[in-house]
Amino acid sequence: MTCGGKAAIEHQEQVGKTTESSSQDTTSPTLTLTPSSTPLLQDPSHHYLLLLSDSALPLGSFAFSSGLESYLAHARRTTPSSSSQYLYKPSFTSFLPLSLSSYASTTLPFALAAHRDPGLTAELDDILDASIICAVGRRASIAQGRALLSIWEKSLAPSSAVSADARRALEGYSAVLRSPSSTTAGQNASEEEGEEVLPPPVSAHLAPLFGAVARLLGLAARQTAYVFLFSHAKALVSAAVRAGMFGPYQAQKILAGGELRVLLADLIEREWNVDVEHAAQSVPVMDLWIGRHEMLYSRIFNS
Amino acid sequence: MESPFPKSSSSAGEGRIIVDLLPNRLSTLEHISYQYPLKLISPSPKTDQPSVLVFLLSYGGGLVGGDQVNLSVEVRPGAKLSMVTQGHTKIFQSVSPHVVTRQGLQVELKRHAAFCLLPDPVQPFESSVYEQIQTFNVAFGASLCLLDWVTHGRSARGENWSLTRWVGRNEIWASEAPKLSKPRLLVRDAIVLDGKERSTQLRTLQESMYKHAVVGTLVLRGPMMKSLGDFFLSEFAALPRLGARDFRSAETRQKEAATPRLPIETWRATRLAQEQESNLLWSAASVRGCVVVKFGAATVEAGRNWIGSMLLQEGSLEREFGEAALMCIR
């Protein structure tokens, strides 16, 4: 698995290099002050790759720790004698791979499926909604998904680089999301005796929307998978810094580390051919930690 | 020479159960059939039984590598079925990772039917490869209680999540609902544990379980499970906050401890102490018309005691399905 993942990334780098060398032929050797006709980024999708991987992308990811805060709180066992001991020694190097593995096994197949066919986004969203069986986790996913959809509609879709077809691709999805059945169904019906409770048709979860938006902006499937998982790693590292686990230099060291790259490649390889019907939780305790985030007396994060 | 006996129409490991409702409002076993290695037993019915009871067994109490069991169940309108096991379902080792031991269950719950599945946990042995797919089609007004739990293996032999691969999937589909053209997935609870094929950057499966010897899921749906679901949600909301401090003075603490408490409060205090002691973690959430409870405990017995205590304290399952339906979690 490790070799396969590495090879794929190297292959992408190779492709990048060849396009660079071929386009250099067209540049004029004379120095000019006017912008060169050669684009700095050969592939227009790279522009969007940078945009989607930017931590300043207003998804509100900073508000979520994906169970890290709960993991830290559960490490400490409080005995009746009020002296506390550790059930396990909390460590970010243990938590990060587990969290990434869990995130990849539960959501990456959905992002990849939406990337393959953005037209299926609504259907995938409904299946994912049935698969996230944890109140805290679904809130986090929906909050970021809705934010991404707004960014797409208000900022990305109107861009001149987006084709008219791509611009319209998620229109149907948004219409269903904003229809009254999506907002009221479920809550009111449960009160009435005898009325069957059916969930809203779509909820705007992050993973399928991310896959669809990445596709519409021209990102390749592997790039999409990499950015999707890497963003999760960045959000976790940033949460760890704010939770006081380590400082910003250590944070960048983890993100720059070779271990993380190998792990991301391995996880992408593992989930590459998994269809959404077979997406599953690979770290069962993660559901417990995330689900019990509400039990924390004081919290700095929403998940 | 050709066999003089008619060829069996059902294949190995197949089973079928149909439960119907008699005019006198009593649930009855309409049909039961099974093939080796699956074995189904239903005790002779009593006139006052609230539900039909079926034991889900396998020869030798477990499934040998490569065994395939497939049971389909239909509970007709208004009828009630409860299904239990006799001891852990042992999953023996597979000779290679490609030999998968499978257990499938397809359940059709018709209108206002009810099904209570409270088995013993599944116990995957070292080097076992297991897949368990359970699908529940739940019609309008039907009720379902489903417990699915898995242990770390034979601890006496030093096994601790030593399995090769485990896949467990439970799907609840809404069928025959008004305004529904095709069945719709309500909840999919899926777990995949990989003991061998792991990234070099991931810890072992055993380490990733954080000292839990058993993990499980309880799914509740339908009008008959309403009060039990609400009970889990309210008990979850009543859990003490992690990291909370007790600001009461020693005097008030003593005074409050001395004042008589409601029976439910006494029960809760005992349960919370046990949860603390056995490192039992649980959460409950209301998801798309179902209540999903997840739990994990440091020992299998602690997990069993906890789920048993919760179900017996609330009491509605025992009333609706009878004492025998809860025999595995006592």
GROMACS .gro file of C-alpha atoms in nm, chain A residues 113-218:
model
  106
  113ALA     CA    1  -1.804   0.926  -0.537
  114ALA     CA    2  -1.925   1.286  -0.564
  115HIS     CA    3  -1.606   1.369  -0.754
  116ARG     CA    4  -1.679   1.092  -1.002
  117ASP     CA    5  -2.031   1.220  -1.058
  118PRO     CA    6  -2.132   1.555  -0.902
  119GLY     CA    7  -2.486   1.483  -1.020
  120LEU     CA    8  -2.517   1.223  -0.744
  121THR     CA    9  -2.436   1.471  -0.467
  122ALA     CA   10  -2.789   1.477  -0.322
  123GLU     CA   11  -2.816   1.098  -0.314
  124LEU     CA   12  -2.472   1.063  -0.154
  125ASP     CA   13  -2.559   1.329   0.099
  126ASP     CA   14  -2.864   1.129   0.208
  127ILE     CA   15  -2.665   0.807   0.248
  128LEU     CA   16  -2.391   0.986   0.443
  129ASP     CA   17  -2.656   1.142   0.666
  130ALA     CA   18  -2.775   0.790   0.748
  131SER     CA   19  -2.417   0.677   0.817
  132ILE     CA   20  -2.304   0.949   1.060
  133ILE     CA   21  -2.476   0.819   1.370
  134CYS     CA   22  -2.348   1.073   1.615
  135ALA     CA   23  -2.516   1.405   1.689
  136VAL     CA   24  -2.193   1.599   1.737
  137GLY     CA   25  -2.029   1.459   1.425
  138ARG     CA   26  -2.325   1.532   1.201
  139ARG     CA   27  -2.348   1.890   1.327
  140ALA     CA   28  -1.981   1.944   1.244
  141SER     CA   29  -2.020   1.791   0.898
  142ILE     CA   30  -2.335   1.988   0.814
  143ALA     CA   31  -2.198   2.320   0.941
  144GLN     CA   32  -1.893   2.291   0.716
  145GLY     CA   33  -2.091   2.151   0.424
  146ARG     CA   34  -2.335   2.441   0.429
  147ALA     CA   35  -2.046   2.686   0.449
  148LEU     CA   36  -1.879   2.522   0.148
  149LEU     CA   37  -2.202   2.534  -0.052
  150SER     CA   38  -2.236   2.907   0.023
  151ILE     CA   39  -1.876   2.967  -0.083
  152TRP     CA   40  -1.941   2.774  -0.403
  153GLU     CA   41  -2.256   2.970  -0.484
  154LYS     CA   42  -2.140   3.314  -0.381
  155SER     CA   43  -1.771   3.306  -0.467
  156LEU     CA   44  -1.647   3.011  -0.671
  157ALA     CA   45  -1.925   2.941  -0.922
  158PRO     CA   46  -1.943   3.302  -1.051
  159SER     CA   47  -1.572   3.287  -1.138
  160SER     CA   48  -1.497   3.321  -1.508
  161ALA     CA   49  -1.289   3.004  -1.501
  162VAL     CA   50  -1.593   2.794  -1.417
  163SER     CA   51  -1.791   2.671  -1.715
  164ALA     CA   52  -2.162   2.741  -1.740
  165ASP     CA   53  -2.239   2.369  -1.708
  166ALA     CA   54  -2.034   2.338  -1.390
  167ARG     CA   55  -2.200   2.648  -1.249
  168ARG     CA   56  -2.540   2.486  -1.284
  169ALA     CA   57  -2.434   2.143  -1.157
  170LEU     CA   58  -2.526   2.203  -0.795
  171GLU     CA   59  -2.833   2.421  -0.860
  172GLY     CA   60  -3.074   2.131  -0.821
  173TYR     CA   61  -2.906   2.028  -0.501
  174SER     CA   62  -2.936   2.375  -0.348
  175ALA     CA   63  -3.300   2.395  -0.453
  176VAL     CA   64  -3.379   2.072  -0.266
  177LEU     CA   65  -3.180   2.191   0.035
  178ARG     CA   66  -3.374   2.517   0.052
  179SER     CA   67  -3.715   2.362  -0.014
  180PRO     CA   68  -3.946   2.373   0.288
  181SER     CA   69  -3.944   1.992   0.321
  182SER     CA   70  -3.574   2.000   0.405
  183THR     CA   71  -3.607   2.239   0.693
  184THR     CA   72  -3.935   2.144   0.855
  185ALA     CA   73  -3.975   1.773   0.789
  186GLY     CA   74  -3.857   1.555   1.070
  187GLN     CA   75  -3.895   1.803   1.352
  188ASN     CA   76  -4.269   1.868   1.329
  189ALA     CA   77  -4.370   1.524   1.216
  190SER     CA   78  -4.224   1.350   1.518
  191GLU     CA   79  -4.473   1.527   1.740
  192GLU     CA   80  -4.776   1.396   1.555
  193GLU     CA   81  -4.873   1.048   1.653
  194GLY     CA   82  -4.906   0.808   1.364
  195GLU     CA   83  -4.724   1.021   1.110
  196GLU     CA   84  -4.420   0.852   0.963
  197VAL     CA   85  -4.103   1.045   1.038
  198LEU     CA   86  -3.882   1.078   0.737
  199PRO     CA   87  -3.560   1.274   0.741
  200PRO     CA   88  -3.510   1.576   0.514
  201PRO     CA   89  -3.398   1.484   0.160
  202VAL     CA   90  -3.058   1.655   0.187
  203SER     CA   91  -2.858   1.797   0.475
  204ALA     CA   92  -2.543   1.945   0.310
  205HIS     CA   93  -2.269   1.724   0.452
  206LEU     CA   94  -1.912   1.827   0.382
  207ALA     CA   95  -1.766   1.518   0.212
  208PRO     CA   96  -1.993   1.485  -0.096
  209LEU     CA   97  -2.002   1.864  -0.145
  210PHE     CA   98  -1.624   1.882  -0.124
  211GLY     CA   99  -1.587   1.611  -0.384
  212ALA     CA  100  -1.837   1.777  -0.617
  213VAL     CA  101  -1.694   2.128  -0.580
  214ALA     CA  102  -1.339   2.000  -0.632
  215ARG     CA  103  -1.450   1.824  -0.950
  216LEU     CA  104  -1.630   2.132  -1.081
  217LEU     CA  105  -1.312   2.335  -1.024
  218GLY     CA  106  -1.109   2.084  -1.225
   0.00000   0.00000   0.00000
